[in-house]
GROMACS .gro file of C-alpha atoms in nm:
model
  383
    1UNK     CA    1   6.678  11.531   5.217
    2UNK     CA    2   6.708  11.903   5.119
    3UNK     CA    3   7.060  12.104   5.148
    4UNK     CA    4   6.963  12.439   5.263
    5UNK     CA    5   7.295  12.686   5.207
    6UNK     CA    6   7.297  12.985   5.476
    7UNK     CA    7   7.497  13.294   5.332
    8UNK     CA    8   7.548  13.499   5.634
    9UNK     CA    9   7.790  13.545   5.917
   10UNK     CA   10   7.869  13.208   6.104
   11UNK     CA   11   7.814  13.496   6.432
   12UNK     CA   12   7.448  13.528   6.289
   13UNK     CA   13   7.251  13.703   6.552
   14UNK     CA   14   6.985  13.445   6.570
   15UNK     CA   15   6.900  13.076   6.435
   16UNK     CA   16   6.515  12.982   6.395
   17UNK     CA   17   6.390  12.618   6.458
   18UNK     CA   18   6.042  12.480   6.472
   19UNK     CA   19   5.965  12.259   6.760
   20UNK     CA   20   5.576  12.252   6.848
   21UNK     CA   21   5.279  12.382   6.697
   22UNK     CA   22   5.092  12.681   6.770
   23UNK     CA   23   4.805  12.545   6.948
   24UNK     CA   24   5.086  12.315   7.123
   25UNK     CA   25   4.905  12.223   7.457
   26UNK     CA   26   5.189  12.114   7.661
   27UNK     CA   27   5.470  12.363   7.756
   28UNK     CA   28   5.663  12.169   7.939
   29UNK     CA   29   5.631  11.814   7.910
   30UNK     CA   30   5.803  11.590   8.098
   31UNK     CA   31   6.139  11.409   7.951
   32UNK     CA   32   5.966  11.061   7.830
   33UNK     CA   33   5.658  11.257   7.664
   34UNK     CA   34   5.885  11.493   7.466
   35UNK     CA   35   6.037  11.184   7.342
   36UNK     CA   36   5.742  11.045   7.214
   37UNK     CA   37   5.655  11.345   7.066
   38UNK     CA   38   5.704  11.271   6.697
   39UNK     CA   39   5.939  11.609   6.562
   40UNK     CA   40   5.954  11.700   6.224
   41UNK     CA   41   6.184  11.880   6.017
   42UNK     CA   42   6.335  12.251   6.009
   43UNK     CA   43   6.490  12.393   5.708
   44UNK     CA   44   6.602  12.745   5.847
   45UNK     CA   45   6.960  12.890   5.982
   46UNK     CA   46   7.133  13.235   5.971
   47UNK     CA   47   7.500  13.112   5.977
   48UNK     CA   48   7.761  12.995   5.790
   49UNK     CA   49   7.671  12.631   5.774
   50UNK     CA   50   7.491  12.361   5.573
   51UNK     CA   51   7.140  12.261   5.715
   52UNK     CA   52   7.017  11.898   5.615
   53UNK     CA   53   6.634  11.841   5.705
   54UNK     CA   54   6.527  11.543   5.919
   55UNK     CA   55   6.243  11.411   6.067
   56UNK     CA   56   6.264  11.517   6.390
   57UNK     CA   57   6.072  11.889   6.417
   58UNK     CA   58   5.708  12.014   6.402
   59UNK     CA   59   5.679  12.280   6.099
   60UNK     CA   60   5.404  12.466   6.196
   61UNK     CA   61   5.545  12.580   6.515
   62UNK     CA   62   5.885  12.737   6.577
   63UNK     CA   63   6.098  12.896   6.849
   64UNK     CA   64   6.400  13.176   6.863
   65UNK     CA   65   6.697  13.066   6.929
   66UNK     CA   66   6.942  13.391   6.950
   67UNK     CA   67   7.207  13.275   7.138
   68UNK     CA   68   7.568  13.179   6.916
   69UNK     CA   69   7.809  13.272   7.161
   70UNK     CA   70   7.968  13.088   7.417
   71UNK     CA   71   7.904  13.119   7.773
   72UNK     CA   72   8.106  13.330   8.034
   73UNK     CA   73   8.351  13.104   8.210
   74UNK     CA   74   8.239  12.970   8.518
   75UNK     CA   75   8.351  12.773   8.774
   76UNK     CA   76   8.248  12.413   8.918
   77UNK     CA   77   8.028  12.389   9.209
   78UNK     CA   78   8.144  12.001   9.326
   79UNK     CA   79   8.449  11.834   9.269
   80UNK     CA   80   8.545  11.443   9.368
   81UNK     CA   81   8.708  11.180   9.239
   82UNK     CA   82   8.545  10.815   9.185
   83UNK     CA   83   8.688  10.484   9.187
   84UNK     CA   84   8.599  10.266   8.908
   85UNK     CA   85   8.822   9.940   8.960
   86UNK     CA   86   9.103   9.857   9.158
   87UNK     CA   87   9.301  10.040   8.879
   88UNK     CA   88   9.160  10.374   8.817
   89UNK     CA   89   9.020  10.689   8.968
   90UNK     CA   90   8.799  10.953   8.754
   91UNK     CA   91   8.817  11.282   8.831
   92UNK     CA   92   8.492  11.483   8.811
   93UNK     CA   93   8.312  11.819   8.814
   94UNK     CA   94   7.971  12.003   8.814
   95UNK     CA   95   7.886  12.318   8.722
   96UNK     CA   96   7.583  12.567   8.638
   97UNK     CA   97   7.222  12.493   8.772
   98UNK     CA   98   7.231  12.226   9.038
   99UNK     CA   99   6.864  12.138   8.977
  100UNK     CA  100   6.873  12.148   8.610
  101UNK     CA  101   6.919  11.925   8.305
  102UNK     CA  102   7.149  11.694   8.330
  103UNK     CA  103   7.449  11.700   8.034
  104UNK     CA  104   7.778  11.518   8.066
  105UNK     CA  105   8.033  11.600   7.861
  106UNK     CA  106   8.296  11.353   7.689
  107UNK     CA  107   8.636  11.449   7.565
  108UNK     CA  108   8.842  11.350   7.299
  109UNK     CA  109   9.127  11.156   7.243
  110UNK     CA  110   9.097  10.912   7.376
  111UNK     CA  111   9.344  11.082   7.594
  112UNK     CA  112   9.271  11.447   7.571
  113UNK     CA  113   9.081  11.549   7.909
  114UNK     CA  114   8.875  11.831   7.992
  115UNK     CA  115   8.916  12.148   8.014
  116UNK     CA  116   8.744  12.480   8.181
  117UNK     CA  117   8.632  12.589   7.851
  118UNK     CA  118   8.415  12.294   7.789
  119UNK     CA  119   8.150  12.451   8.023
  120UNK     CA  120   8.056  12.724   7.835
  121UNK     CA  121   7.855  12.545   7.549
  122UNK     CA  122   7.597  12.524   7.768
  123UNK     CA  123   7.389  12.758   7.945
  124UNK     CA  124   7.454  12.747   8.293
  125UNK     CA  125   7.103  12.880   8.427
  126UNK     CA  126   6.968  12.560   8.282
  127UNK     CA  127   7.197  12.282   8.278
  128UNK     CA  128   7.374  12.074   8.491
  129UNK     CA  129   7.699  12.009   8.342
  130UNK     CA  130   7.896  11.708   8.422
  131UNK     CA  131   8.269  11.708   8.299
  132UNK     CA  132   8.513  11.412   8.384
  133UNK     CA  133   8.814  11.290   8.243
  134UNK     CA  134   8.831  10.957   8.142
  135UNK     CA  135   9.075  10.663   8.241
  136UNK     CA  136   9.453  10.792   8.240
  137UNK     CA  137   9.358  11.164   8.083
  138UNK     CA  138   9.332  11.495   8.256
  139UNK     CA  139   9.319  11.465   8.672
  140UNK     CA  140   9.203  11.123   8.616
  141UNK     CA  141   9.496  10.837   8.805
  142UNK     CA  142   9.698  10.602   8.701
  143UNK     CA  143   9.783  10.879   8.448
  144UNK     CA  144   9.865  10.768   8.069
  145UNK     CA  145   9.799  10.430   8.220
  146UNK     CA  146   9.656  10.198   7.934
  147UNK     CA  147   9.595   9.902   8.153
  148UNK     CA  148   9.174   9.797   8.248
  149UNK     CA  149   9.145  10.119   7.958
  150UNK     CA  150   8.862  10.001   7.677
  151UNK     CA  151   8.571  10.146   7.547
  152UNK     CA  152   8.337   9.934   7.718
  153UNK     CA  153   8.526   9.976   8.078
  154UNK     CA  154   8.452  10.394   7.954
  155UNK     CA  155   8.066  10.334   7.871
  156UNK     CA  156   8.032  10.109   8.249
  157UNK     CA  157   8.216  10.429   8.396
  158UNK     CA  158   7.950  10.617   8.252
  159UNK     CA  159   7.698  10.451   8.441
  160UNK     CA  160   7.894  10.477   8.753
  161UNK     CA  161   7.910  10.801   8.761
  162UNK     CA  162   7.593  10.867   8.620
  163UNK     CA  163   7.437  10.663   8.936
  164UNK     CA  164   7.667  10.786   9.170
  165UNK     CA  165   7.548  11.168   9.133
  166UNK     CA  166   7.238  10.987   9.151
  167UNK     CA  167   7.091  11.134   8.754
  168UNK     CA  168   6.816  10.966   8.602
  169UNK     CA  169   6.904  11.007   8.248
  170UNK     CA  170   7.103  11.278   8.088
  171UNK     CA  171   7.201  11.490   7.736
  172UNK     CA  172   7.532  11.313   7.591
  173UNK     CA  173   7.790  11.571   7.470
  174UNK     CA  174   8.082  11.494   7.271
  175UNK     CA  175   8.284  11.565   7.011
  176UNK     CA  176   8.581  11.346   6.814
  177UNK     CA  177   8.649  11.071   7.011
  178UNK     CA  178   8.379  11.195   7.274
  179UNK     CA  179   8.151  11.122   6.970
  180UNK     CA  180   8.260  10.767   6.936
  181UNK     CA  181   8.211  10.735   7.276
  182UNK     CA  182   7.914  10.906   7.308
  183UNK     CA  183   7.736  10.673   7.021
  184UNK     CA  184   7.906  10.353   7.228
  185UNK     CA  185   7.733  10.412   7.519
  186UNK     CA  186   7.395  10.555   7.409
  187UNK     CA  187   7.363  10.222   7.226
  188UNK     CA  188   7.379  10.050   7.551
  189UNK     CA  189   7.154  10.265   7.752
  190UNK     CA  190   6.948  10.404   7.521
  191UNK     CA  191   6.657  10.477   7.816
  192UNK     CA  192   6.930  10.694   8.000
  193UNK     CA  193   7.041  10.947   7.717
  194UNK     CA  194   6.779  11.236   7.637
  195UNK     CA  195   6.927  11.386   7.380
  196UNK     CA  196   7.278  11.382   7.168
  197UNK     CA  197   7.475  11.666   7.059
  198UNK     CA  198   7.745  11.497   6.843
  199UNK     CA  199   8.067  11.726   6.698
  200UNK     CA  200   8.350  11.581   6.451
  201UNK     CA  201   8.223  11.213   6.373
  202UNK     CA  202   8.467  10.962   6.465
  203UNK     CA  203   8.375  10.585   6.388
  204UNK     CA  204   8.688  10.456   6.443
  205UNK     CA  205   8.663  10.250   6.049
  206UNK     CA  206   8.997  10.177   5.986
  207UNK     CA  207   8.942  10.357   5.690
  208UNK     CA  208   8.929  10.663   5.892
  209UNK     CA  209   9.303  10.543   6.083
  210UNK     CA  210   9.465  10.508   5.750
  211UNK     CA  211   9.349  10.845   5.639
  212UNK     CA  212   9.491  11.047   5.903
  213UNK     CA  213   9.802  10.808   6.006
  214UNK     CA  214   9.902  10.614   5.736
  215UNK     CA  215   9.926  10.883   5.448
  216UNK     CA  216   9.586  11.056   5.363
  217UNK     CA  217   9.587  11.326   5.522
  218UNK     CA  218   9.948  11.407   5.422
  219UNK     CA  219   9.830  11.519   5.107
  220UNK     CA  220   9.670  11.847   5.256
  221UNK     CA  221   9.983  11.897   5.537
  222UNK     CA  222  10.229  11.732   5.363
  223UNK     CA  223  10.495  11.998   5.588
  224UNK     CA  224  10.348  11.845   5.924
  225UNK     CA  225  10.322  11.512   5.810
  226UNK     CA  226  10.684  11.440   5.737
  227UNK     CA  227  10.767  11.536   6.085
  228UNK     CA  228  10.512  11.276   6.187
  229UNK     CA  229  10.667  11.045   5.953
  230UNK     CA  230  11.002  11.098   5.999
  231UNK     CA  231  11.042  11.009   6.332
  232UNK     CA  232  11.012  10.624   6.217
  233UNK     CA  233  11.292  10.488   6.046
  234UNK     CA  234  11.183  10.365   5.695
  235UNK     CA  235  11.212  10.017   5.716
  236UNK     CA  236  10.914  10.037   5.989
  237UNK     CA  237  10.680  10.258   5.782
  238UNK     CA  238  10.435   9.971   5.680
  239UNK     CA  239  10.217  10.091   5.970
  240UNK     CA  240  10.339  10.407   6.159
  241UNK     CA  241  10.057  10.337   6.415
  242UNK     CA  242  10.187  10.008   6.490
  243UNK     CA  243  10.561  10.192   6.490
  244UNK     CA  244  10.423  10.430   6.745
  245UNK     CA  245  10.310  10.162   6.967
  246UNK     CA  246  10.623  10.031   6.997
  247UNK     CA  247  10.742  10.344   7.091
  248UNK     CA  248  10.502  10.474   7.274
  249UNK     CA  249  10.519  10.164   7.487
  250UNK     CA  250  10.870  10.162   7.542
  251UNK     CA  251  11.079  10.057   7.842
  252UNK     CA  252  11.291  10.420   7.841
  253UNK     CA  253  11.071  10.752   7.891
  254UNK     CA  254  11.248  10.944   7.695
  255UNK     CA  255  11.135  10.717   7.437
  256UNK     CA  256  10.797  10.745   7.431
  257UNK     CA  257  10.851  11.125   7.519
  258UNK     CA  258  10.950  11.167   7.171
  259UNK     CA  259  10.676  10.939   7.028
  260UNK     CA  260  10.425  11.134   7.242
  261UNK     CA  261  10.527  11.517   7.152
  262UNK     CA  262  10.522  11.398   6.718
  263UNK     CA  263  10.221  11.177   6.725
  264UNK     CA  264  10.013  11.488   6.942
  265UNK     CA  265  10.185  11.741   6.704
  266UNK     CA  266  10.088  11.610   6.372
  267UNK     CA  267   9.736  11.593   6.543
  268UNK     CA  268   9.762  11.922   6.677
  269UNK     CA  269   9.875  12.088   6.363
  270UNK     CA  270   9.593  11.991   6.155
  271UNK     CA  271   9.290  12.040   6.392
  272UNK     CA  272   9.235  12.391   6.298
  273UNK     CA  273   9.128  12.509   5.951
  274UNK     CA  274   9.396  12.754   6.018
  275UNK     CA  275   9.666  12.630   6.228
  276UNK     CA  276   9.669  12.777   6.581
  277UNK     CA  277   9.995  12.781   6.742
  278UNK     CA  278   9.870  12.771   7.115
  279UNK     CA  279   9.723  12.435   6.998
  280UNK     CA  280  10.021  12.269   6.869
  281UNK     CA  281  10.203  12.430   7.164
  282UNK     CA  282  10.007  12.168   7.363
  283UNK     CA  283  10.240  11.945   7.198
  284UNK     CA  284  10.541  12.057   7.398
  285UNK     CA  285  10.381  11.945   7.765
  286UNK     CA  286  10.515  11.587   7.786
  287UNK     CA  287  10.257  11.512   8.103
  288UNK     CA  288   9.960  11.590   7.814
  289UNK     CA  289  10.111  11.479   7.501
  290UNK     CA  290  10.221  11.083   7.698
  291UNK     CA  291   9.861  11.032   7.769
  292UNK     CA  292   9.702  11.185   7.457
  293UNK     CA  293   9.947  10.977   7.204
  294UNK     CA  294   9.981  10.628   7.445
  295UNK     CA  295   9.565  10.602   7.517
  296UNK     CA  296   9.485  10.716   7.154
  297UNK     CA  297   9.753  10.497   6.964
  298UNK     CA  298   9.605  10.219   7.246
  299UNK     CA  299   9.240  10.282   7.124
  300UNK     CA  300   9.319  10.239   6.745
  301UNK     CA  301   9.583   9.930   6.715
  302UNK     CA  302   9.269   9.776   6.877
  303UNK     CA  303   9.045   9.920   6.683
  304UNK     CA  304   8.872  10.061   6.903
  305UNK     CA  305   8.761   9.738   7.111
  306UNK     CA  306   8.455   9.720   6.858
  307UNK     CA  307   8.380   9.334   6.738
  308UNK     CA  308   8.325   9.505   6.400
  309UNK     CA  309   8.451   9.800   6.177
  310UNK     CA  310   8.084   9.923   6.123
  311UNK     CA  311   7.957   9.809   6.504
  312UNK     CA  312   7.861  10.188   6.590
  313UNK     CA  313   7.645  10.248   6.166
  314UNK     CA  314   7.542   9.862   6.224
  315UNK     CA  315   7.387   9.941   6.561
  316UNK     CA  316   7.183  10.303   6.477
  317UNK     CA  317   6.856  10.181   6.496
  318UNK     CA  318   6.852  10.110   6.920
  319UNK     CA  319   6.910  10.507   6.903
  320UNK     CA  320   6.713  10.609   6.608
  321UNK     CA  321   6.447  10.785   6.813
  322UNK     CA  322   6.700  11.016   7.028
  323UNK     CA  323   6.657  11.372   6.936
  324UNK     CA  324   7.012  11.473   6.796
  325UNK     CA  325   7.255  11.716   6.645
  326UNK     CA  326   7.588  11.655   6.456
  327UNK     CA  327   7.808  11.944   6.380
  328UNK     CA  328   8.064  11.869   6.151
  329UNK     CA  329   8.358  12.111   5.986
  330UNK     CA  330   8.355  12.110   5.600
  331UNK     CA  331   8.741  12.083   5.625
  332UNK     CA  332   8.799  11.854   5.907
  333UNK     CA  333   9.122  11.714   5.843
  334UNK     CA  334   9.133  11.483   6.169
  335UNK     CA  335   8.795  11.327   6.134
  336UNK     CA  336   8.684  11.415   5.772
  337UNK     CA  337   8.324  11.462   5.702
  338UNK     CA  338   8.279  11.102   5.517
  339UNK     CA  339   8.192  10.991   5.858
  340UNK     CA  340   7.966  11.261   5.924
  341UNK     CA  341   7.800  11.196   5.627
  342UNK     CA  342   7.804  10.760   5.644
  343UNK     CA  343   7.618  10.817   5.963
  344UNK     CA  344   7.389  11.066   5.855
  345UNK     CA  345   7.303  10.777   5.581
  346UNK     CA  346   7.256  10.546   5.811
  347UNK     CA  347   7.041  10.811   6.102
  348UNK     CA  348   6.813  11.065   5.867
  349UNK     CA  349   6.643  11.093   6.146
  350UNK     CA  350   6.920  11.286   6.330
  351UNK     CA  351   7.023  11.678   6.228
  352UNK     CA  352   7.377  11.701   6.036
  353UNK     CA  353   7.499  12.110   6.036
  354UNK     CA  354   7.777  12.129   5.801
  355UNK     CA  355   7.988  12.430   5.885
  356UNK     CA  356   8.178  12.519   5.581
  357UNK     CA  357   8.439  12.807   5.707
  358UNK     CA  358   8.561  12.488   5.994
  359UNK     CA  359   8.809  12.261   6.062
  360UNK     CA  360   8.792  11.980   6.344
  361UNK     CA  361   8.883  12.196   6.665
  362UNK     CA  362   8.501  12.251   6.882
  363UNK     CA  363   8.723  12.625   6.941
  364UNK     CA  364   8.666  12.746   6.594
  365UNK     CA  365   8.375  12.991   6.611
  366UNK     CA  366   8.138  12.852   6.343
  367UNK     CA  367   8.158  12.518   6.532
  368UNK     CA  368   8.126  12.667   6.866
  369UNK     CA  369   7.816  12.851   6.776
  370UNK     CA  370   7.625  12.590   6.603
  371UNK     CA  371   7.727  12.408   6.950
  372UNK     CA  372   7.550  12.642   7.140
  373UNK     CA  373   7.265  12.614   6.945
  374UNK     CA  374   7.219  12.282   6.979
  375UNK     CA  375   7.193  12.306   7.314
  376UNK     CA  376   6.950  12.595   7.281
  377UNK     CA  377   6.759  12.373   7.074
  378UNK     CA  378   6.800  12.086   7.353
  379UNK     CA  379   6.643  12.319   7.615
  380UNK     CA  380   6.308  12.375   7.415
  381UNK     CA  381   6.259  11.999   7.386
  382UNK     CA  382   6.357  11.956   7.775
  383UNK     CA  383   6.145  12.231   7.940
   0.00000   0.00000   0.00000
């Protein structure tokens, strides 16, 4: 593997990839022959970010790809909401082209919902964006409700809505937990993904828990993480996630109130290389923080409903021949780059784009362009 170092502006103008030779016969094949098509590597960027090569592109032929800003807003074209169980209701949206290539979008979290500025990644002349929130987040009801709420019951919803808008097979989007998520259930359908863009590697390792809530990442916000910590009387402090849950889970509101505003706080506060306030604001809206803290703290005191810590690295190999991009901040505090870099260990096959001026938050504008790139990139292979 070769680390290729761009020096320019992470707003670089343009970003040049080879796809498909020259005397490339096909122009637009359909979905299962560009998979087949065996892609080589690139080794080119003009931003701020850390390129390494895979396997997956054709070096004698390349494409432009000029476009590192995000989309105008738009707005959805369809709206419903689906039942998935006797318990839960998803709300969902489409947007852009409603003839073109299918993405859906998964959010973070597990808790966090969508938002209108997850559209504008992609280019709305070409895809077809799906956006939903997930059980208990966002618009989706019971809200902050943690009961029938596992990562398998998320990957069959998935499906369900995936055969309910009646879409062959789609890109998979997402970022942090949307990541996790997004690995999860392209191991299970592997025929019905096309493609993986893949932002903030989360594995959900214990390893990766104990950094960020039992004392790792304190050493970088120490400030932020004593409010975190001090919200837990001492004698409890042997596992502040398993503290949390007990608040979190409490019989008085006001309770888990508390326990929701510190635990999305802490999170909040470190997401950014630098801090943005309007992001820890978020912190302050009990209806947001109750389902981002309860469904996240649910998620990781059972680790994640995986049978093993390694389940998503041990299981690489039914997805080894997706086409796929992982953009991953240098200075990710939340979900630091050792997971970024475990799975690109275990997948060379799959693109890694360090950004080194980035944080966690998909809002930071190195991240955001290399996100739009990506789906650039997507579009050549998709036709």
């Amino acid at each position: 593997m070769k680390l290729v170092l761009a020096s320019s502006s992470s707003l670089a103008p343009c970003f040049c990839v080879r796809f498909f030779p020259p005397n490339h016969n096909i122009l637009n094949p359909s979905f299962s022959e560009q998979r087949k098509i065996k892609l080589r590597a690139i080794s080119v960027s003009c931003g701020m970010s850390e390129v390494l090569k895979s396997d997956l592109m054709e070096p004698e032929a390349e494409t432009l790809v000029n476009k590192r800003n995000l989309y105008a807003p738009i707005e959805p074209y369809s709206t419903g909401n689906l039942k998935v169980s006797d318990v839960h209701t998803l709300y969902w949206e489409q947007s852009g082209k409603p003839d073109g290539h299918p993405v859906v979008f998964l959010h973070g979290g597990p808790g966090g919902g969508t938002a209108p500025g997850n559209r504008r990644v992609f280019d709305p002349e070409f895809y077809r964006i799906i956006l939903f929130d997930q059980r208990g987040a966002g618009k989706s009801t019971p809200h902050a409700c943690l009961e029938e709420n596992t990562t398998w019951d998320l990957v069959n919803d998935i499906e369900k809505l995936r055969e309910y808008l009646k879409i062959p097979e789609w890109l998979v989007f997402g970022g942090s937990w949307g990541s996790t998520l997004a690995l999860a259930y392209s191991q299970s359908h592997p025929d019905k993904v096309t493609g993986l863009v893949l932002r903030g590697i989360f594995l959900l390792r214990k390893k990766e828990i104990d950094w960020f809530y039992e004392g790792g990442a304190a050493a970088i916000y120490p400030d932020a993480w004593e409010e975190f910590r001090d919200l837990i009387p001492e004698n409890e402090r042997g596992s502040l996630v398993d503290a949390y849950h007990k608040r979190l889970n409490s019989d008085d509101l006001e309770t888990q109130y508390a326990a929701a505003r510190a635990w999305t706080k802490w999170e909040m506060m470190t997401a950014y290389l630098r801090p943005n306030l309007e992001n820890v604001q978020k912190a302050e809206d009990d209806k947001f923080s109750l389902a981002f803290a309860r469904i996240e703290n649910h998620y990781f005191v059972n680790k994640g409903f995986f049978p093993s810590d390694s389940y998503l690295l041990d299981n690489v190999d039914k997805i080894r021949h997706i086409k796929t991009t992982i953009v991953q901040g240098r200075y990710d505090v939340c979900c630091p780059m050792m997971s970024a870099w475990d799975l690109h260990k275990a997948w060379p096959e799959a693109e890694l784009k360090i950004v080194y001026d980035a944080g966690h938050s998909a809002n930071e504008p190195g991240i955001a362009a290399e996100l739009v790139v990506a789906n650039e990139k997507m579009k050549a292979l998709m036709g």
